[in-house]
mmCIF file of C-alpha atoms in Angstrom:
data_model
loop_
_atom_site.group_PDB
_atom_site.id
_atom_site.type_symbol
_atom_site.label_atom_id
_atom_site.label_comp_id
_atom_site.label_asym_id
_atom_site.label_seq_id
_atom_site.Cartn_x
_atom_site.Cartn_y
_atom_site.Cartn_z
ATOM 1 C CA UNK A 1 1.692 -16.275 -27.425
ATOM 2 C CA UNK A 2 2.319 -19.384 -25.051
ATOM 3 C CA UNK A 3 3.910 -16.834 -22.537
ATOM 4 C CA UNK A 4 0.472 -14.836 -22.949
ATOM 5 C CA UNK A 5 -1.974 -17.613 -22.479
ATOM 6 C CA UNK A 6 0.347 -18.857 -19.493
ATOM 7 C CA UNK A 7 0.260 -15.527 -17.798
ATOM 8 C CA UNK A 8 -3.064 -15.127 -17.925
ATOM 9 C CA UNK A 9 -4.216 -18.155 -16.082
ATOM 10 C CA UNK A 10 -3.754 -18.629 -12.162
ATOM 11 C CA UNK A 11 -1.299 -21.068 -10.464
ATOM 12 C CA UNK A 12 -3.007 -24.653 -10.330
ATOM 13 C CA UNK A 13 -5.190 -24.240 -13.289
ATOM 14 C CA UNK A 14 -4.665 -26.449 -15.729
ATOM 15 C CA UNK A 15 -2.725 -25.325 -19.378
ATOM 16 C CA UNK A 16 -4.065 -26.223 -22.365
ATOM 17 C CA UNK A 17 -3.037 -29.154 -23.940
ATOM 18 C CA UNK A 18 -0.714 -28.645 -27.025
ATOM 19 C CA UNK A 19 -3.171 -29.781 -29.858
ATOM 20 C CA UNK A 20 -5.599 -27.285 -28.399
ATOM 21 C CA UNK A 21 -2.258 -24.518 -28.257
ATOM 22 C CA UNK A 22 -1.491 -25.263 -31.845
ATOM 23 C CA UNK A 23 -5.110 -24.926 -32.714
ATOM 24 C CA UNK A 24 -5.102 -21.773 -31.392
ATOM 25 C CA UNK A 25 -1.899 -20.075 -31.971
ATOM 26 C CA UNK A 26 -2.004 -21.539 -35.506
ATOM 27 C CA UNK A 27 1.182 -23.525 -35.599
ATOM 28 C CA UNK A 28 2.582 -27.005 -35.180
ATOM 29 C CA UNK A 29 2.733 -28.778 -32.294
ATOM 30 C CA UNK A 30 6.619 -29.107 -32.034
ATOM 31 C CA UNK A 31 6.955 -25.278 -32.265
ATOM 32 C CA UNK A 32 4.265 -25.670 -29.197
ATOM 33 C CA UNK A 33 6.571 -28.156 -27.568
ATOM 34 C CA UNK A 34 9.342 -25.805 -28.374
ATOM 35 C CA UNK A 35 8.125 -22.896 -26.852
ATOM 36 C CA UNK A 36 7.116 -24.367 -23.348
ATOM 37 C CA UNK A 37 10.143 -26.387 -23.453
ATOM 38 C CA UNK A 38 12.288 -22.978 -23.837
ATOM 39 C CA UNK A 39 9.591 -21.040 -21.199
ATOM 40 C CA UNK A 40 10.600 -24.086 -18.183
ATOM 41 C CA UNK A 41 14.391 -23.783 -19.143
ATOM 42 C CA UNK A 42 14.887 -19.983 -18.758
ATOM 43 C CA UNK A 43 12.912 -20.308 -15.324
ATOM 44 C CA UNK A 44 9.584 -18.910 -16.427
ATOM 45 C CA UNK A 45 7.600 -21.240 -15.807
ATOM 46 C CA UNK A 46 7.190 -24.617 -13.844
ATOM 47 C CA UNK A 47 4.755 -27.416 -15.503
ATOM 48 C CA UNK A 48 3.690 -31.078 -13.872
ATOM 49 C CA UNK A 49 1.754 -33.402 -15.629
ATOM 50 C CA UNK A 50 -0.886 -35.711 -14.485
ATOM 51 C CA UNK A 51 -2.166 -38.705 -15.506
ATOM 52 C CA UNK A 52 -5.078 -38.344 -17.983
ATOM 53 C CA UNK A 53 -6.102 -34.694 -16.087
ATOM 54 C CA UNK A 54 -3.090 -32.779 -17.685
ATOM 55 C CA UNK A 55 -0.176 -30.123 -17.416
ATOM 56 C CA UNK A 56 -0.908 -27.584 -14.619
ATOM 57 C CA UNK A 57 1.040 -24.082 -13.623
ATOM 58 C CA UNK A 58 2.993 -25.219 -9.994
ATOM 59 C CA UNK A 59 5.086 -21.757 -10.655
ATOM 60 C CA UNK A 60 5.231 -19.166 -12.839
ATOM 61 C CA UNK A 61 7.532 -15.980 -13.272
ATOM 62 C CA UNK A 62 4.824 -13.150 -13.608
ATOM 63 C CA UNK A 63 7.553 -10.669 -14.862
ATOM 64 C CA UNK A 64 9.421 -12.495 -17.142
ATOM 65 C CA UNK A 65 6.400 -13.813 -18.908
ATOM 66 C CA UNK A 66 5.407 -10.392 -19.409
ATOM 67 C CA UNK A 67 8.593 -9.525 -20.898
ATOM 68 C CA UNK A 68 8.481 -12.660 -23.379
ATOM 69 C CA UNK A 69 5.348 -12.025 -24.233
ATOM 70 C CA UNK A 70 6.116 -8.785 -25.588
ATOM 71 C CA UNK A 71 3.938 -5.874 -23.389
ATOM 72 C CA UNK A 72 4.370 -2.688 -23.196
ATOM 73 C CA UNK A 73 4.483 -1.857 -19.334
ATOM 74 C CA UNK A 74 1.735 -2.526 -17.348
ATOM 75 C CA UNK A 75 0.395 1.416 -17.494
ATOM 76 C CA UNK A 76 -1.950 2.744 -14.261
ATOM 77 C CA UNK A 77 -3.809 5.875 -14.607
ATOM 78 C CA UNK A 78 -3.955 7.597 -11.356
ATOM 79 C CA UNK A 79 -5.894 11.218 -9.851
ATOM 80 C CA UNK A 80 -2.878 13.643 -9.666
ATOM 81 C CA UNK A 81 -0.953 12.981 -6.977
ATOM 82 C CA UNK A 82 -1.888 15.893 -4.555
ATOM 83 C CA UNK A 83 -2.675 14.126 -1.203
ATOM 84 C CA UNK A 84 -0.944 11.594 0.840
ATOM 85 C CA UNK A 85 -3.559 8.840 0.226
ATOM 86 C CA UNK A 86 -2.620 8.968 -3.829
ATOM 87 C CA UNK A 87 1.044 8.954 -3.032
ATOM 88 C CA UNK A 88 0.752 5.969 -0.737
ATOM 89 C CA UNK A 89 -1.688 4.164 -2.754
ATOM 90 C CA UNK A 90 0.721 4.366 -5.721
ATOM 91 C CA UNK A 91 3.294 3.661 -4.008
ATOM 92 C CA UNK A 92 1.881 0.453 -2.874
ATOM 93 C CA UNK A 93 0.820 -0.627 -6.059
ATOM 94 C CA UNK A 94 4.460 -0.020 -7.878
ATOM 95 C CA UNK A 95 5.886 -1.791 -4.646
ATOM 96 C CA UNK A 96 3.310 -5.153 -5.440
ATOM 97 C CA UNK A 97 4.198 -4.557 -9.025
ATOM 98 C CA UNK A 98 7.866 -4.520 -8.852
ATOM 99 C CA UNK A 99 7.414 -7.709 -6.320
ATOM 100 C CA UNK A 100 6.752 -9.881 -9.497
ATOM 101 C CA UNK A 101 9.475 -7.872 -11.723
ATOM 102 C CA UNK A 102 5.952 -6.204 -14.044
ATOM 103 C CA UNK A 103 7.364 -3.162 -15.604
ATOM 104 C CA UNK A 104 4.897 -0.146 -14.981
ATOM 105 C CA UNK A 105 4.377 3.245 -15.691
ATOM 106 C CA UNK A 106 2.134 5.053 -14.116
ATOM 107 C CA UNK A 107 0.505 8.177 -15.323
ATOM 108 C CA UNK A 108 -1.670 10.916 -13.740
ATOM 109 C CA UNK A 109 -5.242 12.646 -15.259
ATOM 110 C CA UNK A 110 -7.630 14.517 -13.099
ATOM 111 C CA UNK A 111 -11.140 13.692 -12.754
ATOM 112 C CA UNK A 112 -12.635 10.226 -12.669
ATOM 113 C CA UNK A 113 -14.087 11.035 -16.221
ATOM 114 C CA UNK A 114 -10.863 11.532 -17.970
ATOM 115 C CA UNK A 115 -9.276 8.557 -16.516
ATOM 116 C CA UNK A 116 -12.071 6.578 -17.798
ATOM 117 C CA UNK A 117 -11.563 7.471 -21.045
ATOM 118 C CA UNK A 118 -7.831 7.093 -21.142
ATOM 119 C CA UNK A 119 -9.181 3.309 -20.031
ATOM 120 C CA UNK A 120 -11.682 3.445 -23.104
ATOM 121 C CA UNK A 121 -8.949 4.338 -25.509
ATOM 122 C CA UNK A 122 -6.175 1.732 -24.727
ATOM 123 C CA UNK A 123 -3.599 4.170 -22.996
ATOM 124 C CA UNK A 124 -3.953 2.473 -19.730
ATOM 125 C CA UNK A 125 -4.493 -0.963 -18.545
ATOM 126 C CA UNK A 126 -5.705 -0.069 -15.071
ATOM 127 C CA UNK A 127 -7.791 3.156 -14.073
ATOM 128 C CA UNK A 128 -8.218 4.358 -9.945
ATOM 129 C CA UNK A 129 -10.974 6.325 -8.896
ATOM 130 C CA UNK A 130 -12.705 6.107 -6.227
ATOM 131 C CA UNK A 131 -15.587 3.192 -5.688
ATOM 132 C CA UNK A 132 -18.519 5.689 -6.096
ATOM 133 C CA UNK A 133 -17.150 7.210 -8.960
ATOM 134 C CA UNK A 134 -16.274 3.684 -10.700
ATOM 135 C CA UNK A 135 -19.588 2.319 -9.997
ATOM 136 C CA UNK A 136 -21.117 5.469 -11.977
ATOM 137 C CA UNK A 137 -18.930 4.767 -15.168
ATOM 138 C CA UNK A 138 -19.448 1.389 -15.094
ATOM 139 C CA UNK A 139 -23.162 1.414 -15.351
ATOM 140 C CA UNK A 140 -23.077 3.295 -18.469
ATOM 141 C CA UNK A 141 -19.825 1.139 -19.386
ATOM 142 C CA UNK A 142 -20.369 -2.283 -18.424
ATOM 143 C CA UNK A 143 -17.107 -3.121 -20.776
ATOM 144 C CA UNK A 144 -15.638 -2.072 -17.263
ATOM 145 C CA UNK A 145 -15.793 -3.797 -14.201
ATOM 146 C CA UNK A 146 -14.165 -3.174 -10.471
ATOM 147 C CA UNK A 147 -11.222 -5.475 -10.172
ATOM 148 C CA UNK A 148 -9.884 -4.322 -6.603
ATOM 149 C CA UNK A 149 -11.857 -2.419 -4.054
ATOM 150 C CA UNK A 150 -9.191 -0.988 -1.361
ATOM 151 C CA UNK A 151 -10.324 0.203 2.303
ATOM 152 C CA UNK A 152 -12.611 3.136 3.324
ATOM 153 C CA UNK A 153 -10.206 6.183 3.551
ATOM 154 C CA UNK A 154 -7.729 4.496 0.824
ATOM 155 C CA UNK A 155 -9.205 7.255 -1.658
ATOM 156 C CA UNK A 156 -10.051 10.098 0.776
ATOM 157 C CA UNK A 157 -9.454 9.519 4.604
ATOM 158 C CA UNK A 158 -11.784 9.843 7.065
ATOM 159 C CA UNK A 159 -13.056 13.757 7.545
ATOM 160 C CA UNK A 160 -10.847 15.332 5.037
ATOM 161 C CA UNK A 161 -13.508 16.939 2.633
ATOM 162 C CA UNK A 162 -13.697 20.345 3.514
ATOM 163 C CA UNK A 163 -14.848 23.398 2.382
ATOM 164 C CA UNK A 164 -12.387 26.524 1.366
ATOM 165 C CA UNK A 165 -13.232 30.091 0.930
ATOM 166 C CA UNK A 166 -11.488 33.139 0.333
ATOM 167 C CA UNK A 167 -12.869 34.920 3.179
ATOM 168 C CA UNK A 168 -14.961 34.108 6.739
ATOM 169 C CA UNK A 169 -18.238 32.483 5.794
ATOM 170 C CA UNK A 170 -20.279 35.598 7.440
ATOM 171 C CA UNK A 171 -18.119 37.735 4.818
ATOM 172 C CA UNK A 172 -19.384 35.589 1.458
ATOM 173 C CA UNK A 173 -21.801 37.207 -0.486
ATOM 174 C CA UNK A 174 -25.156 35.616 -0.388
ATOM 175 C CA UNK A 175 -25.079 34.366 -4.055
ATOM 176 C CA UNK A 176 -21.873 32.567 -3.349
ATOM 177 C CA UNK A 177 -19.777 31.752 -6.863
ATOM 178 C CA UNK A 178 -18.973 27.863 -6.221
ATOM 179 C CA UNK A 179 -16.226 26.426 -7.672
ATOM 180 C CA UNK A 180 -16.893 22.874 -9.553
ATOM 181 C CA UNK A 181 -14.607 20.796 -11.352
ATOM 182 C CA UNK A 182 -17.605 18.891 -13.370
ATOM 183 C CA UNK A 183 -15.094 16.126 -14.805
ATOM 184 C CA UNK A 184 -14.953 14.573 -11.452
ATOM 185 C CA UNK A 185 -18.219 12.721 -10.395
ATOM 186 C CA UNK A 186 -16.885 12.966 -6.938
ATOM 187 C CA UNK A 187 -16.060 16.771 -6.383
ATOM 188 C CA UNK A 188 -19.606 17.641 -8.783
ATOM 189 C CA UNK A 189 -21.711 15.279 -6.351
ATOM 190 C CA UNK A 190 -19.947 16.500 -3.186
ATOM 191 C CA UNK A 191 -20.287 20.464 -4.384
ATOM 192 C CA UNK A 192 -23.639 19.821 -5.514
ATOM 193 C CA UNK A 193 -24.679 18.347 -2.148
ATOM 194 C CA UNK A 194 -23.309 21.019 -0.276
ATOM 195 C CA UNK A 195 -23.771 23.756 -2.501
ATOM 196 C CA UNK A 196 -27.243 23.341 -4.119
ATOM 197 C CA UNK A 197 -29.072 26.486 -5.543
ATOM 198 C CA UNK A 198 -25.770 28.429 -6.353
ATOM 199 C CA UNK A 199 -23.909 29.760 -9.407
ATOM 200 C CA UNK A 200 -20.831 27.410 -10.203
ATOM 201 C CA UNK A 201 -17.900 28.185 -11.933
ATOM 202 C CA UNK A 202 -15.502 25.373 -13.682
ATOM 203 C CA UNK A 203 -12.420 24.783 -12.086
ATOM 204 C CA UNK A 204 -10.133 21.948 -12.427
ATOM 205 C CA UNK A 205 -9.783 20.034 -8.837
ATOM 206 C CA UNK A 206 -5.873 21.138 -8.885
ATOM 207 C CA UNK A 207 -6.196 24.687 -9.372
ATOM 208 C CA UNK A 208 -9.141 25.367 -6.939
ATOM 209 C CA UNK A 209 -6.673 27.451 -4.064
ATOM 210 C CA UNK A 210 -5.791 29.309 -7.200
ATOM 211 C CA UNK A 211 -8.580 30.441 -8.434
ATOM 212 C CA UNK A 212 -10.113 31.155 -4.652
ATOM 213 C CA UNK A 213 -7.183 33.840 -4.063
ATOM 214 C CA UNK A 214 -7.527 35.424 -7.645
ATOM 215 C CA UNK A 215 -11.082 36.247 -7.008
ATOM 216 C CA UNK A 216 -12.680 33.525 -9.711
ATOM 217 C CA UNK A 217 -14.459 32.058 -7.362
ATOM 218 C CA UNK A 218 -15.561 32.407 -4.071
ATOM 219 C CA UNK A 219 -15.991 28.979 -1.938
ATOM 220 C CA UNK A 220 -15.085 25.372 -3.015
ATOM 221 C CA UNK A 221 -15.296 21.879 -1.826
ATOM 222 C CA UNK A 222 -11.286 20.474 -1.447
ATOM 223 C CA UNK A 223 -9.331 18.210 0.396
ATOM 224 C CA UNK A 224 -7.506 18.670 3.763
ATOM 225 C CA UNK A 225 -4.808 16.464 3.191
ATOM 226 C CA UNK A 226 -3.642 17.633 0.298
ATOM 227 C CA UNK A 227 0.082 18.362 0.847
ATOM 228 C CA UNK A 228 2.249 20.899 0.252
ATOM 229 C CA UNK A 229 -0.351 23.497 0.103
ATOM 230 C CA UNK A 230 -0.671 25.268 3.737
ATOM 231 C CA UNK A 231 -3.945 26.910 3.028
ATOM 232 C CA UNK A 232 -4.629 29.094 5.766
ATOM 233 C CA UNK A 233 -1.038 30.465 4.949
ATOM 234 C CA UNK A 234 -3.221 31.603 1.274
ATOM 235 C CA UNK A 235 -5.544 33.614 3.339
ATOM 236 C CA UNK A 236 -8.221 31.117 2.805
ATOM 237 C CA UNK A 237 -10.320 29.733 5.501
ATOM 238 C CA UNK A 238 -11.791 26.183 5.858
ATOM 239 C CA UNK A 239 -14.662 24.661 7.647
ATOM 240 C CA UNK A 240 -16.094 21.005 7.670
ATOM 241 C CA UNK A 241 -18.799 20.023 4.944
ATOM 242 C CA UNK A 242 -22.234 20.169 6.535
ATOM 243 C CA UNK A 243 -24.032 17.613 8.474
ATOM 244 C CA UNK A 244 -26.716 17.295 5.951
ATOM 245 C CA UNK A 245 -23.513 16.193 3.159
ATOM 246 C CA UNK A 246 -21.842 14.298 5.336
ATOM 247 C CA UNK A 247 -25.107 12.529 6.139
ATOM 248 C CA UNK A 248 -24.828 11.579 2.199
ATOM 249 C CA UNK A 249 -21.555 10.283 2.212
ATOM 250 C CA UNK A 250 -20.697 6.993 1.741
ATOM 251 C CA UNK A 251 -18.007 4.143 2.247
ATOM 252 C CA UNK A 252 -18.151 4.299 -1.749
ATOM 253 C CA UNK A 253 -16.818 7.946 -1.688
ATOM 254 C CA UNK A 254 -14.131 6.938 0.506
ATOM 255 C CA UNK A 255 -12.617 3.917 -0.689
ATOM 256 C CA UNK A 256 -10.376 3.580 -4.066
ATOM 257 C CA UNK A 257 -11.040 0.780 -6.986
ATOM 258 C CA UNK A 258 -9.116 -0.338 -9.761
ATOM 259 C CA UNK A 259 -11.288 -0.557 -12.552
ATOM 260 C CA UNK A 260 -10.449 -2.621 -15.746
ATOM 261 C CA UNK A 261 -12.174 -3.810 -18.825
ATOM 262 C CA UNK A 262 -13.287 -7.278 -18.541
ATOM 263 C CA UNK A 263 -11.630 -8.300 -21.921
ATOM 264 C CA UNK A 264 -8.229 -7.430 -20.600
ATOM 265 C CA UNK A 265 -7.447 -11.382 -18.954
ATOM 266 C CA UNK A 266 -3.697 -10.638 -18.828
ATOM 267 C CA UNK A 267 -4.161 -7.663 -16.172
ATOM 268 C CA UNK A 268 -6.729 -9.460 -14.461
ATOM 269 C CA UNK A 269 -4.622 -12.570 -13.766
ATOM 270 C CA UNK A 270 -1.441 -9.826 -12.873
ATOM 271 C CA UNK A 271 -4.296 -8.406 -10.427
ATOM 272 C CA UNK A 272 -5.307 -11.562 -9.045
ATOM 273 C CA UNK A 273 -2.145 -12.426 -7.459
ATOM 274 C CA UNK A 274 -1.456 -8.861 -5.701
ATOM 275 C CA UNK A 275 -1.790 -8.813 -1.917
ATOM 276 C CA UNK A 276 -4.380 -6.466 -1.266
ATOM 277 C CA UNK A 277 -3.345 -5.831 2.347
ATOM 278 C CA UNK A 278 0.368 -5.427 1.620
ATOM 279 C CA UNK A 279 -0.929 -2.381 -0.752
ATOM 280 C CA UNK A 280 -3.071 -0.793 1.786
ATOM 281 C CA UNK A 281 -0.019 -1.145 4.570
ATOM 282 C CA UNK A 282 2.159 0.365 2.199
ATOM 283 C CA UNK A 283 -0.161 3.337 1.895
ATOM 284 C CA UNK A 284 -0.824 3.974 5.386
ATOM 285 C CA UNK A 285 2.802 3.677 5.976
ATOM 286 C CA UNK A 286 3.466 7.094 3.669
ATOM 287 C CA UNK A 287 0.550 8.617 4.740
ATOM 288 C CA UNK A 288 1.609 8.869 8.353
ATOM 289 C CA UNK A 289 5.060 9.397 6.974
ATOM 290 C CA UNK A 290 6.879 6.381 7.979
ATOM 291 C CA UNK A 291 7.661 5.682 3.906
ATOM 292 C CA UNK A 292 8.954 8.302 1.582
ATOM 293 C CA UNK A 293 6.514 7.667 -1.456
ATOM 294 C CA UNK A 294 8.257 6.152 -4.081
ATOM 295 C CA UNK A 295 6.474 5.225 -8.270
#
C-alpha cells in the first residue's frame, strides 16, 4: 500500500507523513517506517526530508513500485490493429511503457463503443479512440476523462477516409446498400455524413472488404491505409469522401486520446510521466516503415 500511494504521486510532491500513512493504511507506524525503509533499500524509491515541510519523492522506480504493489499489468485497449497508425501508436506506447519497466498487455476490440465498455467494466486501465469519439462517451460518462490527446493524423492520417465499392460509382444502383458498423461513433458519423438518405446494413469495421465482394453490401466508408489488404486487387474501387464530409471533419476525428476514469490515480500518475512526443515519433517512425511495429 506504501508502494501504491508512492506511485501515484509525481516526483517533488511531498509523501505523506507516517502518522497520516498509518492512519490510512491502518497499521503502526514502525510497520510504516518499515516499509519505506525496505522501498529506499531495494532502489525503489529515493526520499529527502526537509525541515518542518517534509519527505518528498527526488526518484522513484515506476516499474518496480508497480510490481510491489501488486498490479496486474497495466492493460490498454486498442481499435484492431489494421492500419499503420494503430501499429505505430501501440508501438509507441509499449516502447514508453517498457522505458519505466510497467508490465502491459495490450488488447484489441473494435469500435469506440466496445472499448468503452471494456473501460466501464475494469478489464482495461486505458482505452484509445479517437478524440471525437472520446469526447462523445465522455459526455454521457463523465466517470471518464481524456488523459492524453496525441497529434492530428495519430488516429487516422491525413486524407485516408475513403470510400469503397464493389463496382464503378456510375454502376451502383441508385438505392445504394451502405455498409455501417454502428458500434463505432466514428465510421456511423462519417457513413452517415456521406451517405445520408440510404439503406445501411451492419458490418463490423474489419470485415467491410468482405462483405463488399460477397454482395452484402454495396459501398462503404474505410480506410486507405489499412495494410495488408490491396483493395483494388479485390475488384473494389475507391474514391475520396465528398467535399461536403470532408468539410465536416475535424482535428477531433483525426487525432487519438487515451481515455481513463478519473478514479484510477495510479494510471494517471504512470501517464503523467510518459513523453508524449517520444510516442508520436515512435509512431511515425513505423508508419513510414523505418520501425518494424513491435507490442
Amino acid at each position: 500500500m506504501v508502494a501504491q500511494i508512492i506511485l501515484a504521486r509525481k516526483i517533488g510532491e511531498r509523501l505523506p507523513n507516517v502518522g497520516e500513512l498509518r492512519v490510512t493504511i491502518g497499521v503502526g507506524a514502525g510497520t510504516i517506517q518499515k516499509a519505506l525503509q525496505e522501498l529506499q533499500n531495494d532502489n525503489l524509491v529515493v526520499l529527502a526530508s526537509k525541515q518542518r515541510q517534509g519527505t518528498f519523492i527526488v526518484e522513484k522506480n515506476p516499474g518496480g513500485l508497480w510490481t510491489m504493489a501488486g498490479f496486474h499489468p497495466l492493460s490498454v485497449i486498442m481499435p484492431l490493429p489494421l492500419s499503420w497508425e494503430f501499429q505505430g501508436l501501440a508501438t509507441g506506447l509499449r516502447a514508453a511503457l517498457d522505458q519505466y519497466a510497467i508490465p502491459s498487455s495490450f488488447i484489441f476490440g473494435h469500435g469506440s463503443t466496445q472499448r468503452s465498455k471494456a473501460l466501464s467494466d475494469a478489464l482495461c486501465h486505458i482505452a484509445v479512440m479517437s478524440t471525437h469519439a472520446a469526447k462523445k462517451i465522455i459526455a454521457a460518462k463523465p466517470a471518464f476523462f481524456i488523459h492524453t490527446t496525441y497529434a492530428a493524423g495519430s488516429y487516422y492520417a491525413d486524407d485516408s477516409v475513403i470510400v469503397v465499392a464493389r463496382a464503378p460509382r456510375e454502376h451502383l444502383p441508385r438505392n445504394l446498400r451502405v455498409g455501417i458498423d454502428r458500434l463505432s461513433i466514428d465510421h456511423a458519423m462519417l457513413t452517415q455524413l456521406e451517405f445520408p438518405d440510404n439503406t445501411y446494413v451492419d458490418v463490423s469495421y474489419a470485415h467491410i472488404p468482405a462483405a463488399l465482394i460477397s454482395g452484402a453490401c454495396d459501398v462503404a466508408v474505410w480506410h486507405s491505409s489499412a495494410f495488408g489488404l490491396s483493395l483494388n486487387h479485390q475488384e473494389l474501387v475507391t474514391w475520396p469522401l465528398s467535399a461536403s464530409a470532408m468539410a465536416l471533419l475535424t482535428n477531433e476525428m483525426f487525432s487519438a486520446s487515451l481515455v481513463i476514469d478519473k478514479s484510477n490515480t495510479i494510471t494517471r500518475a504512470v501517464l503523467d510521466d510518459i513523453d508524449i512526443a517520444q510516442v508520436e515519433k515512435i509512431q511515425r517512425e513505423v508508419v513510414e516503415g523505418k520501425r518494424l511495429p513491435t507490442y
